[in-house]
Coordinates of C-alpha atoms and ligand atoms in Angstrom, one line a residue:
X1 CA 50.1 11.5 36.7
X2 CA 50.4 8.3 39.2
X3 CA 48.0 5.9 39.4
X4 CA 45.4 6.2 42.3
X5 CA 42.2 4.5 43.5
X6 CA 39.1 5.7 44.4
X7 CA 37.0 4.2 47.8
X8 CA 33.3 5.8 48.6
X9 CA 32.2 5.0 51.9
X10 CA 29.6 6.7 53.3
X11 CA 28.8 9.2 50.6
X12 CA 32.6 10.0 50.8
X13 CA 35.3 9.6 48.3
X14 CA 38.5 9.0 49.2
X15 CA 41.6 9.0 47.1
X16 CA 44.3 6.4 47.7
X17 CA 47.6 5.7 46.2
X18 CA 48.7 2.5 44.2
X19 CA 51.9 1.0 43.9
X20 CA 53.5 -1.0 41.7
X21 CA 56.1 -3.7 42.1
X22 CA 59.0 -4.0 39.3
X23 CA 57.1 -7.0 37.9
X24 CA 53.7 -5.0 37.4
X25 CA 52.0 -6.4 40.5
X26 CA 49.7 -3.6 41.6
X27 CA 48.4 -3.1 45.2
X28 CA 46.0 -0.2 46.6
X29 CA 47.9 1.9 49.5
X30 CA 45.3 1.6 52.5
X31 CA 48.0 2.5 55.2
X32 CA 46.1 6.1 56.0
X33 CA 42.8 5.1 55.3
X34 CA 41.8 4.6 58.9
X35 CA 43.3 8.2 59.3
X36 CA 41.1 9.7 56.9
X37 CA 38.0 7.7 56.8
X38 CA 37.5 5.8 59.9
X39 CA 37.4 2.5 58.1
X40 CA 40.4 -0.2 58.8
X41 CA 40.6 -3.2 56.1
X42 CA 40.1 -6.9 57.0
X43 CA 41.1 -9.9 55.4
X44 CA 41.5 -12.8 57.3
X45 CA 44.3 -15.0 56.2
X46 CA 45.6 -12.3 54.7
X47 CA 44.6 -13.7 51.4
X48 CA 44.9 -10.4 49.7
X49 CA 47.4 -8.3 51.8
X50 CA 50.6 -7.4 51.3
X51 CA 52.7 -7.2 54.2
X52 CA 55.5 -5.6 52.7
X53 CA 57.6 -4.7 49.2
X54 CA 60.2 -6.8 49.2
X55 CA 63.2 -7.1 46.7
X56 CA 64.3 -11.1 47.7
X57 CA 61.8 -13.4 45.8
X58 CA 58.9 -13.0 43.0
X59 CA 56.5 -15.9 42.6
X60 CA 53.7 -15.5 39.9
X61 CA 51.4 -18.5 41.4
X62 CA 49.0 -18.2 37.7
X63 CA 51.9 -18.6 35.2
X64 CA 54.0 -20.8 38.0
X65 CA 56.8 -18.9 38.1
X66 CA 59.4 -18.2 41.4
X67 CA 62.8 -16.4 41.0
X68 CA 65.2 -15.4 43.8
X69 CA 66.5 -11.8 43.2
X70 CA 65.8 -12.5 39.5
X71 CA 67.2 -16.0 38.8
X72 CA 64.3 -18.9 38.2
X73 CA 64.6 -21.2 40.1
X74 CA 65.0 -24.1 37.5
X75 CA 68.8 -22.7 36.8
X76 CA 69.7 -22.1 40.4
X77 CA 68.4 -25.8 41.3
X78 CA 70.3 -27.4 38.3
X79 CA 73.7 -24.9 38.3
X80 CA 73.9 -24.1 41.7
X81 CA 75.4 -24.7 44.9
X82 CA 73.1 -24.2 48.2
X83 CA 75.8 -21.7 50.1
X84 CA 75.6 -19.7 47.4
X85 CA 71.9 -19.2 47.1
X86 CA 72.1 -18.7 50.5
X87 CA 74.8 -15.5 50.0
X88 CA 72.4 -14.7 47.1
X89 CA 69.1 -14.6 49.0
X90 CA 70.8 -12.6 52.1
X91 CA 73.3 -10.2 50.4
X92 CA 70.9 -9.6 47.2
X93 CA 73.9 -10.5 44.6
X94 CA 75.8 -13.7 43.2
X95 CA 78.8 -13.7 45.1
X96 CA 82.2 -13.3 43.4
X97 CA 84.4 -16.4 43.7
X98 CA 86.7 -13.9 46.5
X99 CA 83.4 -13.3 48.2
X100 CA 81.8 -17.1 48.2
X101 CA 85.3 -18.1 49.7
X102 CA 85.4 -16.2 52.0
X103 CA 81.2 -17.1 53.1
X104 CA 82.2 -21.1 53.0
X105 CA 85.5 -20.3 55.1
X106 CA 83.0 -18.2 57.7
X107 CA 80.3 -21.0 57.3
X108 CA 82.8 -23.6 58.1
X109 CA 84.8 -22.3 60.6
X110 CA 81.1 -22.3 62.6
X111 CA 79.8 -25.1 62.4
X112 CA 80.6 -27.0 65.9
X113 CA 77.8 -26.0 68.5
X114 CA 79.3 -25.4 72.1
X115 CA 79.6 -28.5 74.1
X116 CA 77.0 -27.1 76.9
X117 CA 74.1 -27.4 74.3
X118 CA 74.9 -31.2 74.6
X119 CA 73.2 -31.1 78.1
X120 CA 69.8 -30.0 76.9
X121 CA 70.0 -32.4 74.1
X122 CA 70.4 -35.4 76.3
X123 CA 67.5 -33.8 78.5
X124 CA 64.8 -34.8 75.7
X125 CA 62.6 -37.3 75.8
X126 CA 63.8 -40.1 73.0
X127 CA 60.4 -39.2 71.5
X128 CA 60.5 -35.6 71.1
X129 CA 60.2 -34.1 67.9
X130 CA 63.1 -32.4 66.3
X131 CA 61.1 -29.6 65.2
X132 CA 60.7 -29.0 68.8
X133 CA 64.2 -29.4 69.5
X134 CA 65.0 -27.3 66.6
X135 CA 62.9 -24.2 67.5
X136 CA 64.2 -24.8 71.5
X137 CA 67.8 -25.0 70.7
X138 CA 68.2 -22.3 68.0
X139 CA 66.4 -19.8 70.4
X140 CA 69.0 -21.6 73.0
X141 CA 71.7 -20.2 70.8
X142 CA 70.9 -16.6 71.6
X143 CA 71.7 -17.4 75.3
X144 CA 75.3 -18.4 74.4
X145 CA 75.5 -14.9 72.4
X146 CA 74.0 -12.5 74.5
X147 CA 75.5 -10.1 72.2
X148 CA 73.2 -10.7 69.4
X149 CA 70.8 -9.6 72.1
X150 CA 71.1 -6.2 71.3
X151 CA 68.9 -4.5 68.8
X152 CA 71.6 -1.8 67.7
X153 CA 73.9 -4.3 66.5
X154 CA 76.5 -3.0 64.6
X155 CA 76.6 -5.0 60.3
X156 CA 79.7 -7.2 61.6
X157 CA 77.8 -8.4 64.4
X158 CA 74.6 -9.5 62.4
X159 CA 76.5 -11.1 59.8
X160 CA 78.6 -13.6 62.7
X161 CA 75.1 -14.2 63.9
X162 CA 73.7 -14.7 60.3
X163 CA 77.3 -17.2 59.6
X164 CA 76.6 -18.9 62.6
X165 CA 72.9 -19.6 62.1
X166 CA 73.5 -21.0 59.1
X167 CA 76.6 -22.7 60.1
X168 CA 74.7 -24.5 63.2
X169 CA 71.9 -25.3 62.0
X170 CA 73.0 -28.7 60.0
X171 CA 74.9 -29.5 63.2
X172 CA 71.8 -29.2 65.7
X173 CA 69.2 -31.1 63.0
X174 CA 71.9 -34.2 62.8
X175 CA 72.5 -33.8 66.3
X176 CA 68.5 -34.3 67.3
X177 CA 68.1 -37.4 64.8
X178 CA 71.0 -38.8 66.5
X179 CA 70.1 -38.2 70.2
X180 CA 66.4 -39.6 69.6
X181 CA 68.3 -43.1 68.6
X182 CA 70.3 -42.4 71.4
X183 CA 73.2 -43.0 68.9
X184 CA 76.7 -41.5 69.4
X185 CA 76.6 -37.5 68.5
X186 CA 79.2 -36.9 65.3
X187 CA 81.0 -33.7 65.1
X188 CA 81.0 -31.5 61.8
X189 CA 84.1 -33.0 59.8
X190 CA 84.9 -29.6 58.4
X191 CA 86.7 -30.7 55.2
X192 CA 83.5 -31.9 54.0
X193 CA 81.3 -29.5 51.9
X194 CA 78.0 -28.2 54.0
X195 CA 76.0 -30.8 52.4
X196 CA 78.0 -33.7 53.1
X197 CA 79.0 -32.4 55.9
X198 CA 75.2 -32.4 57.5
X199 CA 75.1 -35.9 56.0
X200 CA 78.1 -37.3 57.8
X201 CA 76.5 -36.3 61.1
X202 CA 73.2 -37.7 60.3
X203 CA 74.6 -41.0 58.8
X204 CA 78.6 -41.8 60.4
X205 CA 79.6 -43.3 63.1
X206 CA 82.4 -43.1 64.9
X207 CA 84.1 -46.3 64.2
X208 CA 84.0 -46.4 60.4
X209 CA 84.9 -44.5 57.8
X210 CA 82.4 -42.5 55.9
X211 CA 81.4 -41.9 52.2
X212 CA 78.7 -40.0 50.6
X213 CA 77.3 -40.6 47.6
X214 CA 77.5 -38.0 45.5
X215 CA 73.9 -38.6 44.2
X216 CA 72.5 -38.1 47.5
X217 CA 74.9 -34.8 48.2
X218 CA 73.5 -33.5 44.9
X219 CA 69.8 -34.7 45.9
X220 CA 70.2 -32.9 49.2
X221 CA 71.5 -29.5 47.6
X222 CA 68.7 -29.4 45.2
X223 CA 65.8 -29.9 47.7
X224 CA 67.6 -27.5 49.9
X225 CA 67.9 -24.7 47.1
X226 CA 64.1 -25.8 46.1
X227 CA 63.2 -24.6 49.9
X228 CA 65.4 -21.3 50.2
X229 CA 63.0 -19.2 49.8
X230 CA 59.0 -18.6 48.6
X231 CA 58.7 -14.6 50.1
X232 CA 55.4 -13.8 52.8
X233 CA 54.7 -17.5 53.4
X234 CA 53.6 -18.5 57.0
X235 CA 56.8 -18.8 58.7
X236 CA 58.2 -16.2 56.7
X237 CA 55.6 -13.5 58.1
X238 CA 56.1 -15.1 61.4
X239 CA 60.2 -14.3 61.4
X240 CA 59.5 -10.4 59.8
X241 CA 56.4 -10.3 62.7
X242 CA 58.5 -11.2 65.5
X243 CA 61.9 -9.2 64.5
X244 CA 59.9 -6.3 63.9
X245 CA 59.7 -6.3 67.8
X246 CA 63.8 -6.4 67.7
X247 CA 63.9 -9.5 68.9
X248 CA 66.8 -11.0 68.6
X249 CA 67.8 -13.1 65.0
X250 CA 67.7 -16.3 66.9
X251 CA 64.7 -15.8 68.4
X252 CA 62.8 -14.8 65.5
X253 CA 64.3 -17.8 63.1
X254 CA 63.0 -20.1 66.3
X255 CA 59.5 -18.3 66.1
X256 CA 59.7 -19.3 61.9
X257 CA 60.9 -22.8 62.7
X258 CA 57.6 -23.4 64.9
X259 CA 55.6 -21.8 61.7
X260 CA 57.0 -24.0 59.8
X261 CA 56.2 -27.0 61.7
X262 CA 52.5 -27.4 61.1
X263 CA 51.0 -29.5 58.6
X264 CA 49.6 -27.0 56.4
X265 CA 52.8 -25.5 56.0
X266 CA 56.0 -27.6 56.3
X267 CA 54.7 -30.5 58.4
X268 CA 53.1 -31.5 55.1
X269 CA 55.9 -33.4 54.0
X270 CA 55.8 -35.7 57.1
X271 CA 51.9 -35.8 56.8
X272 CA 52.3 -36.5 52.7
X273 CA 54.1 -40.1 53.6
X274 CA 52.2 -40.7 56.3
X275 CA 48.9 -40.3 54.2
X276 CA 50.4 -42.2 51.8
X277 CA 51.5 -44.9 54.0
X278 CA 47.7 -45.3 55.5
X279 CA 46.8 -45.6 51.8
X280 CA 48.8 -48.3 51.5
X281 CA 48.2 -50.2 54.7
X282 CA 44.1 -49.7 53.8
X283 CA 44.7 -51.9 50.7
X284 CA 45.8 -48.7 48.2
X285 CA 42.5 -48.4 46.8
X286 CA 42.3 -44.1 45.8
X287 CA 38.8 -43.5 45.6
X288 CA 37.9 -43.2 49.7
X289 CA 40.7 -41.0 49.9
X290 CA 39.7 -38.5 47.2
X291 CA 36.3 -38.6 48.4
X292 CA 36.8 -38.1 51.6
X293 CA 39.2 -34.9 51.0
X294 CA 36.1 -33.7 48.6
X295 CA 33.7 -34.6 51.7
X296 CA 33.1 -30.7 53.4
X297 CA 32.0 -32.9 57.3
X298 CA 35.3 -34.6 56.8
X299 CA 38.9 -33.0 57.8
X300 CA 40.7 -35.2 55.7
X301 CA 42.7 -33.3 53.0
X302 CA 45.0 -34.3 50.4
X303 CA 48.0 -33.3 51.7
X304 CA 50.9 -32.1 49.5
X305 CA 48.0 -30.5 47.6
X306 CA 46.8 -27.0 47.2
X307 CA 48.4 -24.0 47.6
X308 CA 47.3 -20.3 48.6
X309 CA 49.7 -18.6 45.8
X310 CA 49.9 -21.8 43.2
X311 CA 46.8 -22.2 41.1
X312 CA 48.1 -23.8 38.1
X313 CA 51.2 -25.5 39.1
X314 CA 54.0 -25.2 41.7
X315 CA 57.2 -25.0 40.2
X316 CA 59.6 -26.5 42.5
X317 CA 56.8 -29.3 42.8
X318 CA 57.6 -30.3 39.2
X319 CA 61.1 -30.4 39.4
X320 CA 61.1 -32.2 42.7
X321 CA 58.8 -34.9 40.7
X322 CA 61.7 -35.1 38.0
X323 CA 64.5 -35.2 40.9
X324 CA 62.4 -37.9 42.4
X325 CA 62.6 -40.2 39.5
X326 CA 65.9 -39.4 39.0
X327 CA 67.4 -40.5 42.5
X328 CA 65.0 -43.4 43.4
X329 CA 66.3 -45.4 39.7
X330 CA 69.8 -44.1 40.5
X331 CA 70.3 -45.2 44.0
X332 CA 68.1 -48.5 42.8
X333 CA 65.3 -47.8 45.1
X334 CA 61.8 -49.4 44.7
X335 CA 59.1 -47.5 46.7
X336 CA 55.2 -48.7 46.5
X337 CA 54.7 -45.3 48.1
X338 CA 56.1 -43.6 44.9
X339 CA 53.8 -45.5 42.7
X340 CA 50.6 -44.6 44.9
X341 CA 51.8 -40.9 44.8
X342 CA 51.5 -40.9 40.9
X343 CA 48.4 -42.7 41.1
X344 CA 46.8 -40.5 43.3
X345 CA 48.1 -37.6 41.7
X346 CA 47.0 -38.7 38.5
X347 CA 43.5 -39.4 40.0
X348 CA 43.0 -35.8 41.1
X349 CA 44.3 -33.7 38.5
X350 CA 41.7 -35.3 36.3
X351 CA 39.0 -34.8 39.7
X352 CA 36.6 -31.9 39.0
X353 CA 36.8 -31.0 42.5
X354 CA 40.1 -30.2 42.3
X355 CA 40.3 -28.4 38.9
X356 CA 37.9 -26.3 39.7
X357 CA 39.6 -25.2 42.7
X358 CA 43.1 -24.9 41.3
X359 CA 44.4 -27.8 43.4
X360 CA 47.9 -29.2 41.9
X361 CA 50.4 -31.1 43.9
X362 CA 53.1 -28.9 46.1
X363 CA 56.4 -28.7 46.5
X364 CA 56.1 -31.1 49.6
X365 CA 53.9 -33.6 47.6
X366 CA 57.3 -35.4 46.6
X367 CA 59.8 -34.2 48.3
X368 CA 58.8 -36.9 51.4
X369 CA 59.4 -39.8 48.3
X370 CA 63.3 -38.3 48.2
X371 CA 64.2 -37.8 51.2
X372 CA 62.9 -41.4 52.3
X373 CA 65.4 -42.5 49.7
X374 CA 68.6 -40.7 51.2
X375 CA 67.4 -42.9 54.5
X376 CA 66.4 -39.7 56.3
X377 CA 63.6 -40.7 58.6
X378 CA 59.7 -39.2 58.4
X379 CA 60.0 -36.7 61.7
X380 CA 62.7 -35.1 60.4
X381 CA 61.5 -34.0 56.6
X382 CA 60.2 -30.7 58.4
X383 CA 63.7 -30.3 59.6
X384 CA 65.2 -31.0 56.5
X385 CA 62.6 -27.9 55.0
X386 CA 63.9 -26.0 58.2
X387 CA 67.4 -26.5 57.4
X388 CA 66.7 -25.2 53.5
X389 CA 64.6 -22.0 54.6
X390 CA 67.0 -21.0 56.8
X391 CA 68.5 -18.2 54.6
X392 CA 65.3 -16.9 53.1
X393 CA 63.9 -16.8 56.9
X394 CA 67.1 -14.7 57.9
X395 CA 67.2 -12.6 54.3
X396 CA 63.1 -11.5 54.9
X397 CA 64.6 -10.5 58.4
X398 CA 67.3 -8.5 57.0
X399 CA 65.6 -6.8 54.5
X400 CA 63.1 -5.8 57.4
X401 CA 65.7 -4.7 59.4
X402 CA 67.3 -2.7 56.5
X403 CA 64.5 -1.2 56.2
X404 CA 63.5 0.1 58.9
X405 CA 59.7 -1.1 59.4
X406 CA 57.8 -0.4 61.6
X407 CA 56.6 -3.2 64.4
X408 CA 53.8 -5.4 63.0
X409 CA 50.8 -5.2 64.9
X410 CA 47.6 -5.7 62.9
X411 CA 44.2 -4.2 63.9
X412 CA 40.6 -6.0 64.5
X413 CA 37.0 -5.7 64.0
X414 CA 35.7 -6.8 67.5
X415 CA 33.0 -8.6 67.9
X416 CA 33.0 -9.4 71.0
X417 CA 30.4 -8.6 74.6
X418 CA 29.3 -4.8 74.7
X419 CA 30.4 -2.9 78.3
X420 CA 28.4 -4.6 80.8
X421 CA 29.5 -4.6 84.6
X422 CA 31.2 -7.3 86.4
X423 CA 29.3 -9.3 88.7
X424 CA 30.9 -10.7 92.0
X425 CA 31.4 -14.1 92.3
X426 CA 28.6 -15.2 95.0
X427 CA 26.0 -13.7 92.8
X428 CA 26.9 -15.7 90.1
Ligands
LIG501 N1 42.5 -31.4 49.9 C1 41.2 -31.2 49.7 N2 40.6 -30.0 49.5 C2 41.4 -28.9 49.6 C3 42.8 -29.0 49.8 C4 43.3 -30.3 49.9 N3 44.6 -30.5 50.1 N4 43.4 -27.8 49.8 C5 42.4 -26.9 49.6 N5 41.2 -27.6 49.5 C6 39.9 -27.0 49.2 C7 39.3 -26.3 50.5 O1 38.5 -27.2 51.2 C8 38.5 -25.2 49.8 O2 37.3 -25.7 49.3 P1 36.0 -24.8 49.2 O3 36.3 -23.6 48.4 O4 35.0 -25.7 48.6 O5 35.7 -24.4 50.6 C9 39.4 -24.7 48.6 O6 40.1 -25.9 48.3 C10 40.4 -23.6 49.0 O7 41.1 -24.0 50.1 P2 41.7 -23.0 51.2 O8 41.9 -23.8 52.4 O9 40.7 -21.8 51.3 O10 43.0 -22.6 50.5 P3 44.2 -21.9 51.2 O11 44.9 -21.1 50.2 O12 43.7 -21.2 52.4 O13 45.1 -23.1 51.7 C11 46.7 -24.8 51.8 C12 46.2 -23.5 51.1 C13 48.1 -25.2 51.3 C14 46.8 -24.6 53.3 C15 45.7 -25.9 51.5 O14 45.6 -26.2 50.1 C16 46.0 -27.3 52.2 O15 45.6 -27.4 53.4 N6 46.8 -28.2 51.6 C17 47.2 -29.4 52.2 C18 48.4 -29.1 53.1 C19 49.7 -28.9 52.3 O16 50.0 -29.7 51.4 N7 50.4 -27.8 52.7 C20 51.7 -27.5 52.1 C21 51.7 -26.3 51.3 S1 53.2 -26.2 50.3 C22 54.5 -25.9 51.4 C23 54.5 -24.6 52.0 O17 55.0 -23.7 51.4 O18 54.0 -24.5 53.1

């Protein structure tokens, strides 16, 4: 007989059904409890909600484990190549060597952005931030494919999108970085792999010849595979929320791109360095800092720290750590700001404060420290994130899509003013 569990409200019983995910993971069916009892379910944060089943990525936040469709995450970082986690994370399956050549062919064959979009990009401020170009132009892209407009796109059509979301998006981020120094845009050189390609339009100009360093291709591809995916995160929820209105794909990855841009989600790894940098430039003396994050009338937090699925350790943070160590001493790079990372991570894992509330350093803790040493500037780190997620953002759609659900839209407990009647304005 199948599991169910039992609610009593109001002297009532009511049976509900449980379901359980292929790793064990149990959750209590509430979707008709409203119908039968009267009584919604709230959870702000949705701290223990599941928004969906999903068949892309497990995480196990106790035991620190993530896997996407079944491969950890330590051999895809160390074995494999970023386009094809990406084909993994979208089309559920390793592709065959036929198959992945005929992605990167797709992938490359998309990369230049039409020339028009160069007119918007000169119209920003030198200032802006490229997370607000970012979630402007990719949004933009829909207007030069009004096709993808329409919800009852046939597959082909969604997967040209999908090819050229992923194939644009390297070209927009370099694109941004370059028009904020007002520095001649470079144009995807396309017998360059995808990473090196993105890194020859953040880091060529036009009147010398480039080379990559292979460490810093290999860096990038890591950190990007590190970023593909963690399943209902922020702006994960926020791409499934807004396709499940059939928006189009580029709206809805725009919609994830501004999720992703805050500080407690991707922005972290701009605010990490920036923290650390303050530290440094107060004298790089710990203890005000951890106090101050442990201080409940301050809003100082240690950023890169905590997570809301990570208790014990975050994966990808630890091999970012290792990665970190591994590129700085290869590309002979001494940073101050490294050493005060240890320091202060050192300092808090051994705070009670933070054992006791499972706080451990996050995947965007170090990932700041390498990307400083590939020469990519602070305002873009949340780009560089952006540019990583991209295929779990569009996979999470897909799956959604696939599977037919239904348009998010959450209840509420109001709380709110009781009828009362309006008063005209000269009475007032
Ligand atoms: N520094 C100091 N205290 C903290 C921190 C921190 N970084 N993070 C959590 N806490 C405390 C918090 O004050 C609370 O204490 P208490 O129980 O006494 O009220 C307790 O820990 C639980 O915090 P919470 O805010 O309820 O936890 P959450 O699961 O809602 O938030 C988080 C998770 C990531 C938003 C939070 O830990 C945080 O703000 N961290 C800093 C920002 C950061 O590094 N974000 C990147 C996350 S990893 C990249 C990604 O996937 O987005």
């Amino acid at each position: 007989m199948s599991e169910t569990a039992k609610i009593t409200v109001e002297g009532k019983t009511y049976e509900l059904p449980v379901t359980t995910g292929s790793e064990q993971e149990k959750a209590i069916d509430i979707s008709k409890l409203r119908a039968l009892s009267g009584y919604i379910t709230i959870d702000t944060g949705f701290k223990n909600t599941g928004s969906t089943k999903s068949a892309i990525t497990f995480l196990d936040g106790e035991k620190g484990i993530l896997r996407y469709r079944g491969y950890p995450i330590e051999q895809l970082a160390d074995n494999a190549e970023f386009l094809e986690v990406a084909y993994l994370l979208v089309y559920g399956e390793l592709p065959t060597k036929a198959e992945y050549t005929l992605f990167k062919e797709s992938i490359t064959h998309h990369t230049l952005v039409h020339e028009d979009m160069r007119q918007f990009l000169e119209a920003y401020p030198a200032k802006a931030h490229p997370m607000g170009i970012m979630a402007a132009s990719l949004c933009t892209l829909s207007t030069f494919y009004p096709e993808s407009q329409d919800p009852a796109r046939p597959t082909e059509a969604i997967d040209l999108t999908i090819h050229r979301l992923i194939a644009k998006i390297p070209t927009l981020a370099a694109w941004a970085y370059k028009n904020a120094m007002r520095h001649p845009l470079m144009y995807p050189l396309n017998k360059f792999e995808y990473c090196e390609n993105f890194l020859y339009m953040m880091f060529a100009n036009p009147s010398e010849k480039y080379y990559a360093d292979p460490v810093i291709v290999s860096a990038l591809n890591k950190l990007l595979i590190l970023h593909a995916d963690h399943e209902q995160n922020c702006s994960a929820s926020t791409v499934r929320i807004v396709g499940s209105s059939q928006a189009n794909l580029y709206a809805s990855i725009s919609a994830g791109v501004s999720a992703l841009w805050g500080p407690l989600h991707g922005g972290a790894n701009q605010a990490v360095i920036e923290m650390l940098e303050t530290i440094k430039n107060d004298g790089g003396g710990l203890d005000k800092w951890v106090q101050k994050a442990k201080d409940k009338n301050d809003p100082f937090r240690l950023m890169g720290f905590g997570h809301r699925v990570y208790k014990n350790f975050d994966p990808r943070a630890k091999i970012i750590k290792k990665a970190a160590d591994d590129v700085l001493s290869k590309l002979g790079v001494v940073d101050p700001v490294l050493d005060i990372a240890k320091e202060l991570e050192e300092v808090a894992l051994n705070d009670q404060y933070f054992i006791d509330r499972g706080l451990y350093p996050n995947v965007d803790f170090y990932s700041g420290i390498i990307y400083r040493a590939l020469g990519i500037p602070t305002e873009m780190f949340t780009v560089m994130f952006a540019l990583g997620r991209l295929p779990g953002w569009i996979a999470q759609w897909k799956e959604m899509m696939e599977d037919n659900q239904p348009i998010g839209r959450p209840r509420q407990i109001y709380t709110g003013e009781n009828e009362r009647d309006f008063t005209p304005l000269e009475k007032r």
